[in-house]
Coordinates of C-alpha atoms in Angstrom, one line a residue:
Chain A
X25 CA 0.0 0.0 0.0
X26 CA 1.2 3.2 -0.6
X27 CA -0.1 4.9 1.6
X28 CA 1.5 3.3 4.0
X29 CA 4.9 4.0 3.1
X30 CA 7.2 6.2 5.0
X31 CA 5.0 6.5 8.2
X32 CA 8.4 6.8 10.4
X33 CA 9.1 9.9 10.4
X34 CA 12.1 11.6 9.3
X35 CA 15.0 12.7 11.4
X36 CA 14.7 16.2 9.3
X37 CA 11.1 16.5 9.2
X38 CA 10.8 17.9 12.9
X39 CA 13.6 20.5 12.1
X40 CA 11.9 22.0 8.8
X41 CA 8.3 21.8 10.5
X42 CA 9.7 23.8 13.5
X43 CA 11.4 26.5 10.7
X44 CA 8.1 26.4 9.4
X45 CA 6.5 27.5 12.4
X46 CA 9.3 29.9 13.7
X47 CA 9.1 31.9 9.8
X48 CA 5.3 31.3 9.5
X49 CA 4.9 35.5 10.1
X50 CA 6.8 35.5 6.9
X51 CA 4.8 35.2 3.4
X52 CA 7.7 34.2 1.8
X53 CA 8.6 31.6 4.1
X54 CA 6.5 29.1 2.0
X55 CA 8.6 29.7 -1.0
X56 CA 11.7 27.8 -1.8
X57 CA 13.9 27.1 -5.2
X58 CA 13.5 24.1 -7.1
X59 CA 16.7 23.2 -9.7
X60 CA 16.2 20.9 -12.4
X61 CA 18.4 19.7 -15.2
X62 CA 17.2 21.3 -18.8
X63 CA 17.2 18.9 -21.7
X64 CA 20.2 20.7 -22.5
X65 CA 21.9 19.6 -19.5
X66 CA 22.3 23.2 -17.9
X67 CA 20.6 23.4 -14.7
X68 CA 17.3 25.6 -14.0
X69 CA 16.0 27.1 -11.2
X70 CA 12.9 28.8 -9.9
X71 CA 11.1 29.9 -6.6
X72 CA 7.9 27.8 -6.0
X73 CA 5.6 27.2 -2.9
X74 CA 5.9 24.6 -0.7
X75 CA 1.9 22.7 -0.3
X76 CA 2.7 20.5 2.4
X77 CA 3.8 17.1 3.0
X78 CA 1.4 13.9 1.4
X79 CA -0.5 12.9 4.7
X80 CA 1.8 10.4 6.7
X81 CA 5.0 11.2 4.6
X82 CA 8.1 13.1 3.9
X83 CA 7.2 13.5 0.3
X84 CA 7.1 17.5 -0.5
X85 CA 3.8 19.1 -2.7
X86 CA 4.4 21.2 -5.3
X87 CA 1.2 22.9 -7.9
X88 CA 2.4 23.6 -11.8
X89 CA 1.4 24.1 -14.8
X90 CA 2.0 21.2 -17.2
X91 CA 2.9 23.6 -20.0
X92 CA 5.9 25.1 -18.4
X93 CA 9.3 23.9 -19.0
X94 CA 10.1 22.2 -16.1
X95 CA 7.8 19.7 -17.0
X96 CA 9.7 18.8 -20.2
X97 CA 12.8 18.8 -17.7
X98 CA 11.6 16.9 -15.1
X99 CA 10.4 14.0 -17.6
X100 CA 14.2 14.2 -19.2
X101 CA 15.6 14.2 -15.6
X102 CA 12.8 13.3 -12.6
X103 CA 15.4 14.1 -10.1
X104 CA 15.1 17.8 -8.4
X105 CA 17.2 19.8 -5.2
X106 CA 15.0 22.0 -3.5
X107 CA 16.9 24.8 -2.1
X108 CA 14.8 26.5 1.1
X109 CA 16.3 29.4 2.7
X110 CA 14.2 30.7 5.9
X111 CA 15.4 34.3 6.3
X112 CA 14.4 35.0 9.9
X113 CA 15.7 31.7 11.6
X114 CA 18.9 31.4 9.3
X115 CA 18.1 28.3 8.5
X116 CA 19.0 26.3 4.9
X117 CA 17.4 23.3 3.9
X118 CA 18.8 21.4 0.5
X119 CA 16.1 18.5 -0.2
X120 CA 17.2 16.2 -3.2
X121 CA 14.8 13.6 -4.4
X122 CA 13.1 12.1 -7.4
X123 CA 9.6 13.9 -8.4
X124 CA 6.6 12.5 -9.9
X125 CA 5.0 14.3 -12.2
X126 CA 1.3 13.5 -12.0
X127 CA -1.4 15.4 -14.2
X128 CA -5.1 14.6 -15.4
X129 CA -3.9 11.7 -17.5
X130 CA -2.1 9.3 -14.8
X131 CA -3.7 5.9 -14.4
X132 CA -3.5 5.9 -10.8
X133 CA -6.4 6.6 -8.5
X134 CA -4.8 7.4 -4.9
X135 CA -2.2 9.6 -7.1
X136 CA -5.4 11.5 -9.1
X137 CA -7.4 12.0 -5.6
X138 CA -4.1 13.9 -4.8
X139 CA -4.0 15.9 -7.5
X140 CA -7.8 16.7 -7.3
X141 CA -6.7 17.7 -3.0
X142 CA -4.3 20.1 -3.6
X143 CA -6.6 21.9 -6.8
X144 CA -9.5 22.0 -4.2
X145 CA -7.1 23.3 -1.7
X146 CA -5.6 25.9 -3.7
X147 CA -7.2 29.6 -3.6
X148 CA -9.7 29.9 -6.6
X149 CA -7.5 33.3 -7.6
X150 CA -4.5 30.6 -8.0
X151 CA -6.3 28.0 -9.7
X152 CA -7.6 30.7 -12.3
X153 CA -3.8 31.1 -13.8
X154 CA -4.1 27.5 -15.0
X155 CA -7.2 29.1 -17.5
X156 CA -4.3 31.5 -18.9
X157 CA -2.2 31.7 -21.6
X158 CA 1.0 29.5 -22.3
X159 CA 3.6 30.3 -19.4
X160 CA 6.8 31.5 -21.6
X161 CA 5.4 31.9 -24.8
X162 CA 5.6 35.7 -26.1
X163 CA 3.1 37.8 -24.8
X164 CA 0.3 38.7 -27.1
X165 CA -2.7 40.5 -25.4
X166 CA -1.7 43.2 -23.5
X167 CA -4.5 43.7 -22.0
X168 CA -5.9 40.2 -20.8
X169 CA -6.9 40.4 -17.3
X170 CA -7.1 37.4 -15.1
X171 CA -10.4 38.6 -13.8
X172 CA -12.2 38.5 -17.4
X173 CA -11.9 34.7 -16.8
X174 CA -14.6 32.8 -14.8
X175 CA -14.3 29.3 -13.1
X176 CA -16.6 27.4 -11.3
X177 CA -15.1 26.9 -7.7
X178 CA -16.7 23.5 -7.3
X179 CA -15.0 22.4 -10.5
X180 CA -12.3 19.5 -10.2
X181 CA -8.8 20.5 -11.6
X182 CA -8.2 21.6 -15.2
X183 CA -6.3 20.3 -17.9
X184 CA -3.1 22.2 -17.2
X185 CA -2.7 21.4 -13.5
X186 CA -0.4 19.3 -12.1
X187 CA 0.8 18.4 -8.9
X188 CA 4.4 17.2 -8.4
X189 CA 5.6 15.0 -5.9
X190 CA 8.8 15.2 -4.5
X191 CA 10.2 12.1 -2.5
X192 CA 13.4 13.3 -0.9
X193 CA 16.6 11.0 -0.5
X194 CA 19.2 13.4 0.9
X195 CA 18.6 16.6 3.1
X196 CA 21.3 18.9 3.7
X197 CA 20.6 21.3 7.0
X198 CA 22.6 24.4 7.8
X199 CA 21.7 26.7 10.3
X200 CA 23.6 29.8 10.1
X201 CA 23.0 31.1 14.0
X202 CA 25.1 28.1 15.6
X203 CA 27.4 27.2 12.8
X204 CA 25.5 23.4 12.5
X205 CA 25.1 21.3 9.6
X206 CA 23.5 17.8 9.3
X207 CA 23.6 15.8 6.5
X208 CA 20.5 13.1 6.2
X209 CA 21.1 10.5 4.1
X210 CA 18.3 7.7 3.5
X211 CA 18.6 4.2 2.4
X212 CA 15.5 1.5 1.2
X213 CA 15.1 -1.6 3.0
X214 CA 13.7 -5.1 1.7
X215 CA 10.4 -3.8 2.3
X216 CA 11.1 -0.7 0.6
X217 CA 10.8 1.6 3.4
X218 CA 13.3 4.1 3.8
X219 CA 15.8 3.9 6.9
X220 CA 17.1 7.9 7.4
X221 CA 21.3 7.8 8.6
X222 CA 22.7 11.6 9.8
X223 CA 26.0 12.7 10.1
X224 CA 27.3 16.1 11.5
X225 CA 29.4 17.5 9.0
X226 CA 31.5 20.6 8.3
X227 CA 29.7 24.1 7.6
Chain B
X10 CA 40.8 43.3 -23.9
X11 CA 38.7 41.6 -21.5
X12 CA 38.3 44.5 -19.0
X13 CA 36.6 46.4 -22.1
X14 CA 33.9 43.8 -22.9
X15 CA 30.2 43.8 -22.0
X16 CA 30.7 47.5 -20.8
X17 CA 27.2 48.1 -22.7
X18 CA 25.2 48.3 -19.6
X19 CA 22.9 44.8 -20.4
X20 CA 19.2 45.7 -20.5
X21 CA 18.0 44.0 -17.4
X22 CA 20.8 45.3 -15.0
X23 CA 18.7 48.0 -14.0
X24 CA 16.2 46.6 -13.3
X25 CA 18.3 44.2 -11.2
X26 CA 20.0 47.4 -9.0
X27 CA 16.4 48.7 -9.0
X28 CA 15.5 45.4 -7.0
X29 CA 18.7 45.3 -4.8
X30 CA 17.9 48.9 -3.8
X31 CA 14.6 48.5 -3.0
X32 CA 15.2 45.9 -1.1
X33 CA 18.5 47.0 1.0
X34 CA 16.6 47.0 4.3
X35 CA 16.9 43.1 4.1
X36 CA 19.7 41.5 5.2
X37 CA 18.8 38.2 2.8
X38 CA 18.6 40.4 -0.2
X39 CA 21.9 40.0 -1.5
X40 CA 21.2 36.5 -1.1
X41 CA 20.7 34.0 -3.9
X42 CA 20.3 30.2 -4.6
X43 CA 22.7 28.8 -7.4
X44 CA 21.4 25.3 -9.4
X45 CA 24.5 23.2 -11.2
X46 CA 24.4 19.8 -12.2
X47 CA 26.2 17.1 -9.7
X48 CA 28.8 15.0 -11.3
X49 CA 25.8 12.6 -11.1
X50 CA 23.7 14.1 -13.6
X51 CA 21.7 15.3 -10.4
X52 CA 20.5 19.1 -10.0
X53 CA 22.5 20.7 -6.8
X54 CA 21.1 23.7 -5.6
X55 CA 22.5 26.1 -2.6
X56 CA 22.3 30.0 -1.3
X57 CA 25.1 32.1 -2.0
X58 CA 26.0 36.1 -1.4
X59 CA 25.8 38.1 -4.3
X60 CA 29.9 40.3 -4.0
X61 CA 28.9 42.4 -6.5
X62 CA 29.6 42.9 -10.2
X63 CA 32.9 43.2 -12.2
X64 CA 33.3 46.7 -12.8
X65 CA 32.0 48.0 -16.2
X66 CA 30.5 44.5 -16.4
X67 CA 27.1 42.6 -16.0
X68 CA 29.2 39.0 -14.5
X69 CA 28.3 38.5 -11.0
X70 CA 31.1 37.9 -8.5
X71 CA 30.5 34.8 -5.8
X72 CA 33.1 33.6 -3.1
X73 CA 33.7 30.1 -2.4
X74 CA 35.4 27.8 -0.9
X75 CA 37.4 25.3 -3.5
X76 CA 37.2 22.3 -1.3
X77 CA 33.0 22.4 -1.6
X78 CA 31.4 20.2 -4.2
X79 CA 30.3 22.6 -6.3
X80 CA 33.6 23.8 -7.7
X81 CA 33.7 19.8 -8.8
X82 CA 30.6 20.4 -10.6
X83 CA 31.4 23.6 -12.3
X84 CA 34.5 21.5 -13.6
X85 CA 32.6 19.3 -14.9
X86 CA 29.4 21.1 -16.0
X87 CA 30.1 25.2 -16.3
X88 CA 26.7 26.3 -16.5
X89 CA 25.0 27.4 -13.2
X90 CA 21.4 29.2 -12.8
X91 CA 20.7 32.1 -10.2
X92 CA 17.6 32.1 -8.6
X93 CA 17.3 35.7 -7.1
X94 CA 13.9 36.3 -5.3
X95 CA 13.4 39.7 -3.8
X96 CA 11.0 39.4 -0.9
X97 CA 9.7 42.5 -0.4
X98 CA 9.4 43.9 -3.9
X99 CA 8.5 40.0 -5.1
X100 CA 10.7 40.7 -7.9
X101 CA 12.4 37.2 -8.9
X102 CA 15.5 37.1 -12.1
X103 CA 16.5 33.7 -13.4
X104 CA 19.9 34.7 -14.7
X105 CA 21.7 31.8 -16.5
X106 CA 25.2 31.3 -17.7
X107 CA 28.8 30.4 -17.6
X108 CA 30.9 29.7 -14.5
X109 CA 34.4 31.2 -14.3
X110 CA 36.2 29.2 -11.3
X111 CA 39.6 31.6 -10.3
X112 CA 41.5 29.9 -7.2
X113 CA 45.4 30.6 -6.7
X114 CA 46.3 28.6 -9.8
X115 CA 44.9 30.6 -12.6
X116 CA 47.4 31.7 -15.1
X117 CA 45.3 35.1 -15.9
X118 CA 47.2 38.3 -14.0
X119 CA 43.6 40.0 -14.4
X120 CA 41.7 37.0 -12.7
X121 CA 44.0 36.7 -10.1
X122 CA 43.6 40.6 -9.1
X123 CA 40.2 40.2 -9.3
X124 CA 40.1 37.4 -6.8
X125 CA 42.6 39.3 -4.2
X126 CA 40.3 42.3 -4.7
X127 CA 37.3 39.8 -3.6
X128 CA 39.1 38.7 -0.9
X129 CA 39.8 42.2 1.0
X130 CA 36.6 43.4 -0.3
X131 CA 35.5 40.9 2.5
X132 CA 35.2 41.0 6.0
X133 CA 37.7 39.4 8.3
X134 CA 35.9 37.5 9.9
X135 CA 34.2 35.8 6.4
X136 CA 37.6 35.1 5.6
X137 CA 38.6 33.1 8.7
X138 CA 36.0 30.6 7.3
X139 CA 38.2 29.8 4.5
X140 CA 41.1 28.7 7.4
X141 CA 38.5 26.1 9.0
X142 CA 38.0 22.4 8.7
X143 CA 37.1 20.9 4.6
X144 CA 33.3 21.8 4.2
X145 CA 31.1 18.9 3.7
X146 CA 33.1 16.1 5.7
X147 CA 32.4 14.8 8.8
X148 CA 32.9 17.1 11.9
X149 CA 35.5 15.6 14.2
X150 CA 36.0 18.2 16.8
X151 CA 32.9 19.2 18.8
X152 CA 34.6 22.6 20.4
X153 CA 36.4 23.9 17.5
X154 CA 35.9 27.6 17.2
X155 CA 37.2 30.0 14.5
X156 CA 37.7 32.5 17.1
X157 CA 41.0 30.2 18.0
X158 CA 42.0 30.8 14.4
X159 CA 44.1 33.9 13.8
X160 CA 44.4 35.8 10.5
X161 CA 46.7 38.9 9.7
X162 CA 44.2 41.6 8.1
X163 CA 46.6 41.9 5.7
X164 CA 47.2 39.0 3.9
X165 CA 46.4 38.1 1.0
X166 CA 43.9 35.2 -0.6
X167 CA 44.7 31.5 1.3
X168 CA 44.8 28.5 -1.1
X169 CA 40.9 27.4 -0.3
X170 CA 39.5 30.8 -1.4
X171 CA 38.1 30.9 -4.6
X172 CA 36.1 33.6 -7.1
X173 CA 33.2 32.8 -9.0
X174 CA 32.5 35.2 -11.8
X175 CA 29.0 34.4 -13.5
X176 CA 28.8 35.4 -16.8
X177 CA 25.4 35.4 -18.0
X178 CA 23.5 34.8 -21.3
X179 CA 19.8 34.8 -20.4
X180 CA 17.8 36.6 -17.7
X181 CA 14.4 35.6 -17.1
X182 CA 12.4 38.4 -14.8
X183 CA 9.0 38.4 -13.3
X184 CA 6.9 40.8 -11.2
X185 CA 4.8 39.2 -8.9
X186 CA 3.3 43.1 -8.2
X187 CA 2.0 43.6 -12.0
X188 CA 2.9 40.0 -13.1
X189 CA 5.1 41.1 -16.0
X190 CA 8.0 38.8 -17.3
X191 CA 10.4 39.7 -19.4
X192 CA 13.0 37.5 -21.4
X193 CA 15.9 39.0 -22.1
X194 CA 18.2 37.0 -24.8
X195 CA 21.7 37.6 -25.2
X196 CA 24.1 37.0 -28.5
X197 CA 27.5 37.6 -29.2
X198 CA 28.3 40.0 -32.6
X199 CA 31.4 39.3 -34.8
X200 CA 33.3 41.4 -32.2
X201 CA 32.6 39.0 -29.0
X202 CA 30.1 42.0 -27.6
X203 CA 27.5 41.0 -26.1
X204 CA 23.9 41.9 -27.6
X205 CA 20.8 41.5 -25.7
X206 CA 17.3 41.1 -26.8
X207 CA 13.9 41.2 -24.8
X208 CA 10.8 39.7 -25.2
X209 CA 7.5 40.1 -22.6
X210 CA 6.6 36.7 -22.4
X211 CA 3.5 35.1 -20.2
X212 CA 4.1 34.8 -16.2

């Protein structure tokens, strides 16, 4: 069962909940940097917001659009390091893992109902820039205006919205106050449930 | 000469000292998050302090240390990606492009000022950190403290300290205020000068 998987909870996870809470004043403090590879093989990176953990898991939620680029890159190269700097605590956070990419046409129910969560969860404001134009294509009405659109708020998620899962296998902590770092480093059992090692390390 | 290219100001530097300046009151602003690929194949991503540009110049200047893994990874892939978001003026830049590593070694008389420039330009005590145990390996002294370290003031660069100098072909900037983004291209003419191009593209 899926579901199931990864109910021990990470070493990490207590640390990054309690940066949560100590930065929560802070509007930014949901925001972190995702880096992909590009199908060029140059790296990308962007600032996106963090939409909580799955329920009973270290796996991170992530909304996009399906039509931007790091779509492309992700299917090229699933694996991601999220970057998450908390500004008032001092705090660094570098979360690598694999991510899976699930949109409208995925063929598995638990990982749809997901999906379908975090569009209902989102703010209908948010869910209305999945109605707009292309992200990164050339702009071509300068007047469109997200507010000329309409959308049903009891309407299940659109074509172009897609939630990404990342399922972290390495977390790097730094916390510039007390000069610490930690370095989390996870391994898979037989069963396939991960065993989380750390190791104080230089800063 | 090199000193004499790219000393037409590049179209979205402006907008770039606009954003530092209105955002100068945060300590975090000069702050950044750079994505390179891991000799893996795997995207690495970490926050670094913006030291300024090279004069008459739009490459960024970024101290490291040349015992942390990314200097391995610029050797082996040379293209990074900055990830700049401004948190109160929710400006972010995606600013992509080459990676010039300058440690002690480098044969260029001009790189090598530029680096012992870097290094006085910063303060003492960020240079002591440069004298400490190899970042990224296991900690084996609980107590050490780089107060026990000493460092004459004047000095030059020590063997770890190294200059970044980002030199960068494409800037991607949104406005999370009026949600503009702007693509800004750049090519390089028969003469090596860099010419840049902008396009408003969708957010």
């Amino acid at each position: 069962m899926k579901k199931g998987m990864g109910t021990i909870t990470a070493p990490w996870k207590q640390l990054l909940l309690n940066a949560l809470e100590s930065n929560s004043h802070l509007k930014h403090s949901s925001y972190f940097q995702l880096a992909t590879v590009g199908c060029n093989g140059r790296p990308s990176n962007r600032t996106l917001v963090f939409r909580g953990f799955q329920e009973s898991s270290d796996k991170f939620h992530i909304n996009t659009d399906n039509r931007t680029l790091k779509i492309e890159e992700l299917k090229h190269c699933p694996f991601a390091e999220i970057c998450w700097y908390f500004t008032d605590s001092w705090e660094q956070f570098r979360i690598s893992g694999r991510v899976d990419i699930i949109d409208g046409s995925n063929p598995d129910t638990f990982k749809l109902q997901q999906r379908e969560k975090s569009w209902f969860a989102s703010s209908v404001k948010s869910r209305l820039q999945y109605l707009g134009p292309n992200p990164g294509l050339p702009r071509i009405s300068e007047h469109q205006s997200e507010e000329e659109v309409r959308l049903d708020p009891s309407i299940g998620p659109v074509a172009a919205f897609c939630l990404l899962v990342l399922d972290p296998d390495q977390v790097d902590y730094l916390n510039l106050k007390n000069n610490e770092r930690v370095k989390f480093i996870s391994t898979l059992d037989v069963n396939g449930v991960k065993n989380w090692t750390s190791e104080r390390i230089n800063p």
